[in-house]
Amino acid sequence: MRLVILDDADQVADWSARYVISQINKLNPGPEKFFVLGLPTGGTPLGMYKKLIEYHRQGKVSFQYVKTFNMDEYVGIPRDHPESYHSYMFHNFFKHIDIDPKNIHILDGNAADLEQECNEYEKKIKEAGGVELFVGGIGPDGHIAFNEPGSSLVSRTRVKTLARETILANARFFDNDLLKVPTQALTVGVGTVMDAREVMILITGAHKAHALHKAIEEGVNHMWTVSAFQQHPRTFFICDEDATLELKVKTVKYFKSICLLFLFEMDVPFVAGKLIGVFSACQDNTDSTRLTMTRHAKNATASQVYTYHEKKKDAQASGYGSQSMRFGKESIKDFDCCCLTLQPCRKPVVTPEGYLYDKESILEYILKKKREIARQLKEYEKQKANNEVDSRQKGMEVSQEVVREISTKEGIIAQKKGEPGMSQSVSNMAVGKSSQLPSFWIPQLTPSAKAGKMKKPDKTISCPMSGQPLKTKDFIDVVFTPVKDPDDKKSLIAKQNRYMCPVTHDILTNATPSAVLRPTGHVVTMECVEKLIKKDMLHPLTGQKLTENDIIPLQRGGTGFAGTNEKLEAKQARPVLQA
């Protein structure tokens, strides 16, 4: 048994069609040797049939020497009924290819003797030499053909009463009228399909994920008839990612890990296109293949079998942080980089809080914020004007209501007639005599969503890192002292050690605490500040008198992700367990 996991239903359709074609061409059928193909019906194989028709028109396959045996047919509906499987196969497949009608075999649900019809069908399969490849689909309850839960796993072609779940599922084909859905069908047995040399089962959609789980991860069970194919020597399930949602992580990893070996076992002469999930294969009629693996679905940790070693391995592969894994060196913002652009500053300036910006970038940021504030103010003034109009209108309505009540009490005015075409009750509602809306729709009484009340925007522009008010007059020009190395021909930006303390000549790095001296903007190490500058509070280069406010610690560290008010940290990745 093999499991082929593809990205979506379209890839399942394309892959399965190509495999059918490869097996037909590999046998090279002729007048004396026919290829016998078992075919399903339903929604899942429709995509495969469309692809087979497409490749047939391209001349990649001929069905002239192919015999087909369908899995099932309803009992009691005419062959030309739109939902009969005779009609389904003719319109969706047979009329588009070059197959000989005498080589088409579909069970007759209107036969006089249904048991005899089933026995003759088994006999025809044997006379044809057995089925080379049986293609099938499954239902959400794991049935294949019409072998419902509880069917014998060695059953042959027979009459079968349909389960209620199947009747409900098929009701969509009969105008959702359960009375129109047939309750019996003729179907090949599980044993009949097991006799085929190869079995290919198509499974797509999250609604069949539980059935796939039962089919390949649990034991053989007659309540899940598709599970019997675990014992077939050449069965493979073709599914999309959605159908794997209930599989264990180890199951998915195992089948994805053996995909290349499976490819060579299948010996497919051409598999064009990008089939993400198992492999990306070559162009038509070439032999080269390349592996393109994908991560499993979001439930990659949604199982108790997700071990510590798998978690550790996945964390390393995906780059997620944990308590023992931190962001790499490339994820740390350099000390001389702008907090907005994350690039080395050309004209560095620092805020009183110690955040470094490129002057051009921070000025552009301020201008953008001013434009945004101006836009919000305009919207606010517009809303304010509208509110004033609404208030005046509401005041007029209140005044009119007071006048109406007084006039009514005194009997001066007659009752107001309703609008043309409206009943008296509707008219009363329209003038506000009832607090309840009517049970039928009236345009003028339909509630409408109103825009939320907008608060007056704050004109203050905040620092994107500290959140403090930001003013251009508070910016301090920063002076970095380049490392003096005349023998080094590298540009300053390419050097690993670019700047140093102008007093101690210590190299400035991401790990070196440093500070900006406000009067001149020179960047010195905090060690220099503590040991030299704070003794007499004099500028070491100019001799100027300094205060505590003149020493601005330069903010360092953080992540290499630009953003506003964001301080990203590596946190432990905790798996989500599902019952």
XYZ file of C-alpha atoms in Angstrom:
579
model
C 0.000 0.000 0.000
C 1.203 3.490 -0.846
C -0.084 6.993 -0.098
C 0.540 9.832 -2.573
C -0.074 13.273 -1.044
C -0.618 16.164 -3.450
C -1.481 19.809 -2.874
C -5.070 19.954 -4.112
C -7.836 18.183 -6.037
C -6.572 19.474 -9.403
C -3.223 17.773 -8.881
C -4.978 14.586 -7.773
C -6.970 14.630 -11.027
C -3.896 15.256 -13.180
C -1.719 12.682 -11.408
C -4.335 9.925 -11.531
C -5.095 10.576 -15.219
C -1.411 10.392 -16.112
C -1.011 7.153 -14.210
C -3.969 5.567 -16.029
C -2.464 6.650 -19.356
C 0.967 5.341 -18.413
C -0.432 1.910 -17.527
C -2.439 1.712 -20.758
C 0.547 2.675 -22.901
C 2.836 0.365 -20.944
C 0.656 -2.655 -21.789
C 0.468 -1.542 -25.439
C -3.022 -3.046 -26.002
C -4.158 -4.347 -29.369
C -6.855 -6.486 -31.021
C -5.596 -9.578 -29.220
C -4.782 -7.941 -25.906
C -7.116 -5.435 -24.260
C -6.407 -3.250 -21.258
C -9.191 -3.800 -18.689
C -9.972 -0.695 -16.641
C -12.328 -0.411 -13.669
C -14.009 2.977 -13.346
C -15.905 4.832 -10.587
C -18.581 7.527 -10.613
C -19.322 10.428 -8.312
C -17.785 13.857 -7.833
C -14.178 12.903 -7.043
C -13.201 11.264 -10.384
C -14.726 14.011 -12.564
C -11.414 15.864 -12.666
C -9.597 12.709 -13.721
C -12.053 12.140 -16.576
C -11.564 15.716 -17.807
C -7.800 15.233 -17.826
C -8.089 11.887 -19.655
C -10.213 13.572 -22.330
C -7.674 16.393 -22.612
C -4.719 14.016 -23.034
C -6.694 11.873 -25.477
C -7.259 14.927 -27.678
C -3.529 15.630 -27.500
C -2.871 12.154 -28.874
C -1.202 10.786 -25.753
C -3.588 7.857 -25.304
C -6.123 5.801 -27.251
C -9.017 3.856 -25.750
C -9.647 1.799 -28.886
C -8.418 -1.375 -27.205
C -9.583 -0.648 -23.662
C -12.427 -2.493 -21.936
C -14.109 -0.760 -19.012
C -16.122 -2.134 -16.109
C -17.968 0.350 -13.936
C -18.360 -0.140 -10.223
C -22.075 0.366 -9.733
C -25.491 1.508 -10.943
C -28.754 2.507 -9.302
C -31.695 0.121 -9.327
C -34.949 1.264 -10.873
C -34.027 4.407 -12.811
C -33.874 4.512 -16.641
C -30.519 4.500 -18.396
C -31.208 7.935 -19.886
C -32.051 9.442 -16.495
C -29.669 12.390 -15.858
C -28.463 10.793 -12.608
C -28.049 7.236 -13.849
C -24.434 6.105 -14.064
C -24.978 5.139 -17.710
C -25.789 8.792 -18.403
C -22.970 10.014 -16.131
C -20.296 7.968 -17.893
C -21.553 8.766 -21.383
C -21.716 12.539 -20.910
C -18.592 12.924 -18.762
C -16.267 10.479 -20.486
C -17.266 7.927 -23.112
C -18.677 10.266 -25.771
C -15.414 12.248 -25.775
C -13.010 9.360 -26.453
C -12.502 6.681 -29.127
C -13.737 3.705 -27.109
C -15.842 1.010 -28.819
C -19.330 0.912 -27.182
C -19.223 -2.895 -27.081
C -16.203 -2.655 -24.772
C -18.162 -0.605 -22.214
C -19.674 -2.620 -19.359
C -22.067 -1.045 -16.847
C -24.455 -2.934 -14.584
C -28.120 -2.827 -15.668
C -30.278 -1.657 -12.783
C -33.445 -2.390 -14.776
C -32.684 -6.046 -15.530
C -35.518 -8.512 -14.980
C -33.306 -10.716 -12.788
C -30.881 -8.553 -10.815
C -28.995 -11.486 -9.275
C -28.443 -13.004 -12.706
C -27.201 -9.615 -13.942
C -24.630 -9.542 -11.125
C -23.442 -13.086 -11.852
C -23.082 -12.312 -15.563
C -21.053 -9.212 -14.709
C -18.565 -11.267 -12.689
C -18.348 -13.723 -15.569
C -17.593 -10.953 -18.086
C -14.754 -9.653 -15.913
C -13.173 -13.106 -15.797
C -13.590 -13.584 -19.542
C -11.812 -10.262 -20.107
C -8.827 -11.571 -18.152
C -9.467 -9.649 -14.941
C -9.137 -5.946 -14.250
C -5.660 -4.469 -14.717
C -6.367 -1.232 -12.827
C -9.437 -0.491 -10.735
C -9.934 3.213 -9.971
C -12.221 4.043 -7.072
C -13.377 6.729 -4.700
C -14.658 6.572 -1.155
C -17.395 8.217 0.857
C -17.043 9.986 4.209
C -18.050 6.720 5.903
C -15.313 4.788 4.097
C -17.487 2.901 1.620
C -16.098 2.012 -1.807
C -18.560 1.563 -4.672
C -21.807 0.841 -2.783
C -20.164 -1.456 -0.238
C -21.633 0.278 2.783
C -20.317 -0.072 6.356
C -20.868 -3.632 7.499
C -20.412 -5.152 4.041
C -18.465 -8.370 3.695
C -14.832 -7.835 2.771
C -14.931 -10.828 0.403
C -18.227 -9.854 -1.262
C -18.840 -10.139 -5.008
C -21.097 -8.165 -7.358
C -24.598 -8.044 -5.848
C -27.727 -6.023 -5.030
C -27.134 -3.677 -2.107
C -29.504 -1.583 0.017
C -28.056 1.884 0.502
C -27.299 3.318 3.937
C -29.106 6.472 4.979
C -25.818 8.434 4.958
C -25.310 7.510 1.307
C -28.887 8.464 0.431
C -28.413 11.837 2.114
C -25.097 12.363 0.315
C -26.653 11.509 -3.066
C -29.712 13.707 -2.515
C -27.810 16.678 -3.964
C -27.998 14.951 -7.354
C -31.801 14.548 -7.070
C -32.850 18.137 -6.258
C -32.290 17.396 -2.527
C -35.487 15.321 -2.553
C -34.887 12.129 -0.557
C -37.961 10.506 -2.103
C -36.311 10.640 -5.536
C -33.056 9.004 -4.417
C -32.898 5.263 -5.204
C -32.610 3.074 -2.123
C -30.938 0.115 -3.865
C -28.030 -0.290 -6.238
C -26.029 -2.941 -8.047
C -22.385 -2.850 -7.020
C -19.175 -4.762 -7.438
C -18.043 -6.356 -4.191
C -14.943 -5.653 -2.149
C -13.598 -9.025 -3.255
C -14.227 -8.109 -6.906
C -12.085 -4.981 -6.596
C -9.460 -6.870 -4.580
C -9.017 -9.241 -7.546
C -7.676 -6.379 -9.697
C -3.923 -6.296 -10.284
C -3.782 -2.663 -9.140
C -6.198 -0.474 -7.184
C -6.019 3.331 -7.186
C -8.307 5.130 -4.723
C -8.896 8.894 -5.031
C -9.624 10.910 -1.870
C -10.039 14.688 -1.774
C -11.410 17.132 0.763
C -11.288 17.544 4.528
C -14.692 15.840 4.891
C -13.022 12.535 3.953
C -10.026 12.953 6.279
C -11.472 10.628 8.926
C -12.172 7.952 6.320
C -8.559 8.115 5.095
C -7.350 7.825 8.683
C -9.467 4.698 9.172
C -8.353 3.307 5.807
C -4.599 3.350 6.391
C -3.846 3.934 10.088
C -6.188 1.477 11.770
C -6.790 -2.214 11.256
C -8.955 -3.898 8.643
C -12.577 -3.347 9.636
C -15.757 -4.286 7.792
C -17.335 -1.072 9.135
C -14.787 0.820 6.998
C -14.748 -1.300 3.849
C -11.947 0.693 2.214
C -9.610 -0.556 4.972
C -9.600 -3.986 3.282
C -7.204 -2.638 0.657
C -4.413 -2.547 3.227
C -4.018 -6.220 2.306
C -3.844 -5.645 -1.453
C -0.278 -5.892 -2.823
C -0.686 -2.986 -5.284
C -3.023 -0.424 -3.724
C -2.220 3.259 -3.605
C -4.298 6.102 -2.240
C -4.078 9.458 -4.057
C -5.146 12.323 -1.800
C -4.802 16.074 -1.365
C -3.447 17.877 1.700
C -6.934 18.527 3.087
C -7.644 14.807 3.247
C -4.594 14.231 5.497
C -5.836 16.454 8.323
C -6.526 13.503 10.632
C -3.413 11.481 9.812
C -0.571 11.261 12.296
C 2.489 13.325 11.549
C 4.631 10.184 11.371
C 2.340 8.666 8.752
C 2.598 11.689 6.485
C 6.352 11.978 6.972
C 6.855 8.300 6.169
C 4.935 8.322 2.897
C 6.518 11.582 1.812
C 9.965 10.185 2.578
C 9.514 7.177 0.267
C 7.985 9.116 -2.609
C 11.002 8.824 -4.921
C 11.223 5.076 -4.421
C 7.503 4.843 -5.144
C 7.998 6.884 -8.311
C 10.499 4.400 -9.670
C 8.301 1.463 -8.641
C 5.377 2.910 -10.627
C 7.558 3.414 -13.722
C 5.532 6.337 -15.084
C 6.948 7.311 -18.518
C 5.784 10.941 -18.295
C 4.532 12.965 -15.388
C 4.633 16.624 -16.383
C 3.803 19.577 -14.258
C 4.445 20.572 -10.730
C 3.067 18.004 -8.306
C 3.915 19.517 -4.944
C 3.676 17.096 -2.019
C 5.266 13.963 -3.430
C 7.505 14.918 -6.301
C 7.888 17.327 -9.163
C 8.422 15.299 -12.242
C 9.932 15.965 -15.608
C 8.554 17.212 -18.867
C 6.751 14.765 -21.145
C 8.741 11.717 -22.245
C 11.807 12.473 -20.120
C 13.262 10.505 -17.238
C 14.630 13.140 -14.858
C 12.805 13.759 -11.609
C 13.317 16.070 -8.724
C 12.003 15.979 -5.214
C 9.988 18.916 -3.918
C 8.741 18.262 -0.405
C 6.253 20.408 1.469
C 5.446 20.794 5.111
C 2.356 19.050 6.432
C -0.834 20.911 7.228
C -1.412 23.110 10.278
C -2.068 20.081 12.471
C 1.584 19.067 12.297
C 1.633 19.112 16.098
C -1.981 18.082 16.715
C -1.309 14.570 17.968
C 0.036 12.883 21.056
C 2.628 11.128 18.864
C 4.383 14.444 18.161
C 7.566 13.692 20.098
C 10.202 15.939 21.628
C 12.691 14.961 18.927
C 10.200 15.806 16.160
C 9.480 19.139 17.795
C 13.176 19.953 18.074
C 13.798 18.955 14.470
C 10.813 20.972 13.198
C 11.893 24.018 15.195
C 15.310 23.889 13.550
C 13.787 23.471 10.082
C 11.116 26.137 10.404
C 13.126 28.718 12.306
C 10.634 29.062 15.138
C 12.164 30.267 18.402
C 12.007 28.417 21.690
C 13.425 28.869 25.167
C 16.670 27.280 24.038
C 16.764 28.731 20.514
C 17.115 32.431 19.779
C 17.154 34.545 16.690
C 20.353 34.219 14.691
C 22.961 36.924 14.204
C 21.351 38.015 10.959
C 18.100 38.762 12.822
C 19.667 41.312 15.208
C 19.547 45.005 14.332
C 23.047 46.511 14.267
C 23.741 49.317 16.734
C 24.418 51.844 13.926
C 21.284 51.035 11.920
C 18.118 53.077 11.622
C 15.156 51.757 13.633
C 12.903 52.358 10.613
C 14.930 51.160 7.629
C 17.229 48.701 9.463
C 20.047 49.983 7.237
C 23.256 51.779 8.339
C 22.496 55.465 8.854
C 23.951 57.960 6.386
C 23.043 60.954 8.560
C 22.326 59.481 11.986
C 20.250 61.334 14.553
C 19.168 60.174 17.991
C 16.073 60.943 20.060
C 16.271 61.915 23.746
C 15.259 58.318 24.549
C 18.305 56.978 22.692
C 16.699 55.565 19.514
C 18.806 55.970 16.387
C 17.299 57.023 13.053
C 18.501 58.044 9.645
C 17.594 61.731 9.336
C 16.029 61.362 5.900
C 13.908 58.383 6.983
C 12.602 59.885 10.211
C 11.699 63.169 8.492
C 9.794 61.233 5.825
C 8.035 59.337 8.615
C 7.026 62.615 10.305
C 5.697 64.059 7.038
C 3.667 60.912 6.426
C 2.183 61.090 9.912
C 1.301 64.764 9.425
C -0.515 63.949 6.183
C -2.399 61.163 7.951
C -3.369 63.464 10.830
C -4.553 66.104 8.345
C -6.707 63.499 6.608
C -8.207 62.342 9.912
C -8.903 65.943 10.958
C -10.722 66.530 7.697
C -12.861 63.426 8.289
C -13.500 64.506 11.860
C -14.644 67.996 10.820
C -16.909 66.468 8.194
C -18.434 64.135 10.758
C -18.825 67.021 13.203
C -20.721 69.060 10.606
C -22.984 66.098 9.815
C -23.681 65.590 13.518
C -24.727 69.223 13.857
C -27.146 68.830 10.956
C -28.516 65.634 12.513
C -28.933 67.378 15.866
C -30.904 70.243 14.320
C -33.068 67.796 12.391
C -33.690 65.739 15.506
C -34.633 68.914 17.403
C -37.156 69.804 14.704
C -38.626 66.297 14.853
C -38.992 66.546 18.630
C -40.733 69.911 18.278
C -43.088 68.519 15.651
C -43.855 65.533 17.872
C -44.719 67.817 20.782
C -47.010 69.900 18.559
C -48.652 66.714 17.211
C -49.318 65.362 20.710
C -50.840 68.663 21.856
C -52.981 68.903 18.725
C -54.175 65.324 19.127
C -55.179 65.855 22.735
C -57.159 68.985 21.887
C -58.790 67.304 18.886
C -57.742 70.101 16.559
C -56.226 68.002 13.780
C -57.683 64.945 12.177
C -55.878 61.680 12.033
C -53.246 61.741 9.315
C -54.040 59.489 6.428
C -51.536 56.781 5.505
C -49.474 56.863 2.376
C -51.012 55.373 -0.785
C -50.745 51.603 -0.841
C -49.985 51.306 2.903
C -52.238 49.779 5.535
C -53.250 51.744 8.630
C -50.882 49.679 10.800
C -47.997 50.381 8.452
C -48.898 54.070 8.415
C -48.889 54.120 12.217
C -45.459 52.501 12.224
C -44.177 55.022 9.693
C -45.157 57.976 11.909
C -43.670 56.363 14.996
C -46.806 55.126 16.837
C -45.301 51.653 17.334
C -41.885 50.877 18.753
C -41.714 47.484 17.036
C -40.676 46.862 13.450
C -43.215 45.018 11.278
C -42.670 41.373 10.407
C -42.436 42.269 6.715
C -39.960 44.489 4.906
C -40.633 48.213 4.505
C -37.841 50.213 2.845
C -38.092 53.298 5.028
C -38.098 51.203 8.220
C -35.085 49.077 7.392
C -32.332 49.701 9.989
C -29.130 50.977 8.442
C -25.600 50.627 9.787
C -24.133 53.923 10.885
C -20.468 54.776 10.942
C -18.874 54.715 14.371
C -18.306 57.995 16.111
C -14.834 59.248 15.307
C -12.763 60.780 18.078
C -10.814 63.948 17.483
C -7.387 62.833 16.234
C -4.347 63.610 18.327
C -2.008 66.008 16.559
C 1.003 64.698 18.455
C 3.455 62.602 16.434
C 4.949 59.788 18.498
C 8.302 58.079 18.199
C 7.735 54.725 16.418
C 9.890 52.940 18.998
C 9.360 54.650 22.367
C 5.887 56.100 21.814
C 7.018 59.458 23.238
C 6.212 62.757 21.461
C 8.565 63.292 18.546
C 9.832 66.752 17.576
C 12.513 67.587 15.032
C 14.080 70.174 17.344
C 14.887 67.391 19.821
C 16.947 65.407 17.307
C 20.667 65.260 18.037
C 23.121 64.700 15.206
C 25.238 61.629 15.943
C 28.951 61.372 15.156
C 30.422 57.871 14.851
C 34.227 57.692 14.922
C 35.472 55.354 12.145
C 38.075 52.726 12.934
C 41.486 53.886 11.684
C 43.023 51.109 9.588
C 45.013 52.492 6.620
C 46.016 49.035 5.400
C 42.431 47.922 4.968
C 41.143 48.629 1.455
C 37.540 47.722 2.275
C 34.852 50.359 2.277
C 33.497 51.436 5.639
C 30.160 49.675 5.126
C 31.921 46.381 4.315
C 34.025 46.340 7.471
C 32.998 44.121 10.325
C 34.380 46.603 12.892
C 33.351 50.000 11.578
C 33.361 52.369 14.530
C 35.231 52.937 17.779
C 35.058 55.061 20.893
C 36.945 58.331 20.215
C 38.269 58.373 23.797
C 39.313 54.786 24.592
C 39.481 53.548 20.976
C 37.430 50.482 21.979
C 35.553 48.863 19.073
C 31.798 49.495 19.063
C 29.723 46.349 18.526
C 26.150 45.198 19.135
C 27.281 43.912 22.532
C 28.969 47.166 23.564
C 26.834 49.536 25.656
C 27.371 53.046 24.355
C 26.074 56.578 24.788
C 25.754 59.807 22.806
C 27.160 63.046 24.221
C 24.539 65.698 23.475
C 26.787 68.777 22.882
C 28.819 67.222 20.044
C 26.961 63.968 19.214
C 30.032 61.767 19.718
C 29.352 58.105 20.513
C 31.417 56.737 23.415
C 31.279 53.507 25.377
C 29.339 53.367 28.635
C 32.526 52.161 30.294
C 34.138 55.451 29.276
C 31.142 57.317 30.692
C 31.243 55.521 34.031
C 35.005 55.569 34.561
C 36.056 58.856 32.964
C 33.263 61.292 32.171
C 31.174 61.019 35.349
C 34.157 61.804 37.561
C 34.264 65.499 36.685
C 31.335 65.698 34.194
C 33.492 67.259 31.479
C 33.384 66.448 27.773
C 36.531 64.364 27.111
C 37.091 65.929 23.674
C 36.028 69.574 24.084
C 36.186 70.109 27.839
C 32.579 71.361 27.997
C 30.642 71.010 31.229
C 28.109 68.152 31.033
C 24.911 67.300 32.892
C 23.124 63.976 33.312
C 20.734 64.913 30.491
C 23.691 65.408 28.155
C 24.538 61.683 28.362
C 22.038 59.715 26.256
C 22.389 55.890 26.440
C 22.132 54.517 22.901
C 19.430 51.863 22.614
C 20.807 48.618 21.214
C 19.629 45.079 20.473
C 16.126 44.303 19.272
C 15.278 42.334 16.168
C 15.912 43.069 12.534
C 12.214 43.599 11.835
C 11.035 47.094 10.990
C 7.835 48.140 12.636
C 6.079 50.508 15.004
C 6.169 49.752 18.706
C 7.154 46.128 18.063
C 9.564 44.253 20.268
C 9.621 40.703 18.943
C 10.948 37.949 21.152
C 11.678 34.278 20.598
C 9.091 32.304 22.509
C 8.581 28.619 23.074
C 6.620 26.858 20.334
C 3.849 24.944 22.079
C 2.021 22.205 20.117
C -1.786 22.240 20.107
C -3.128 18.847 21.147
C -6.440 17.632 19.829
C -8.616 14.967 21.389
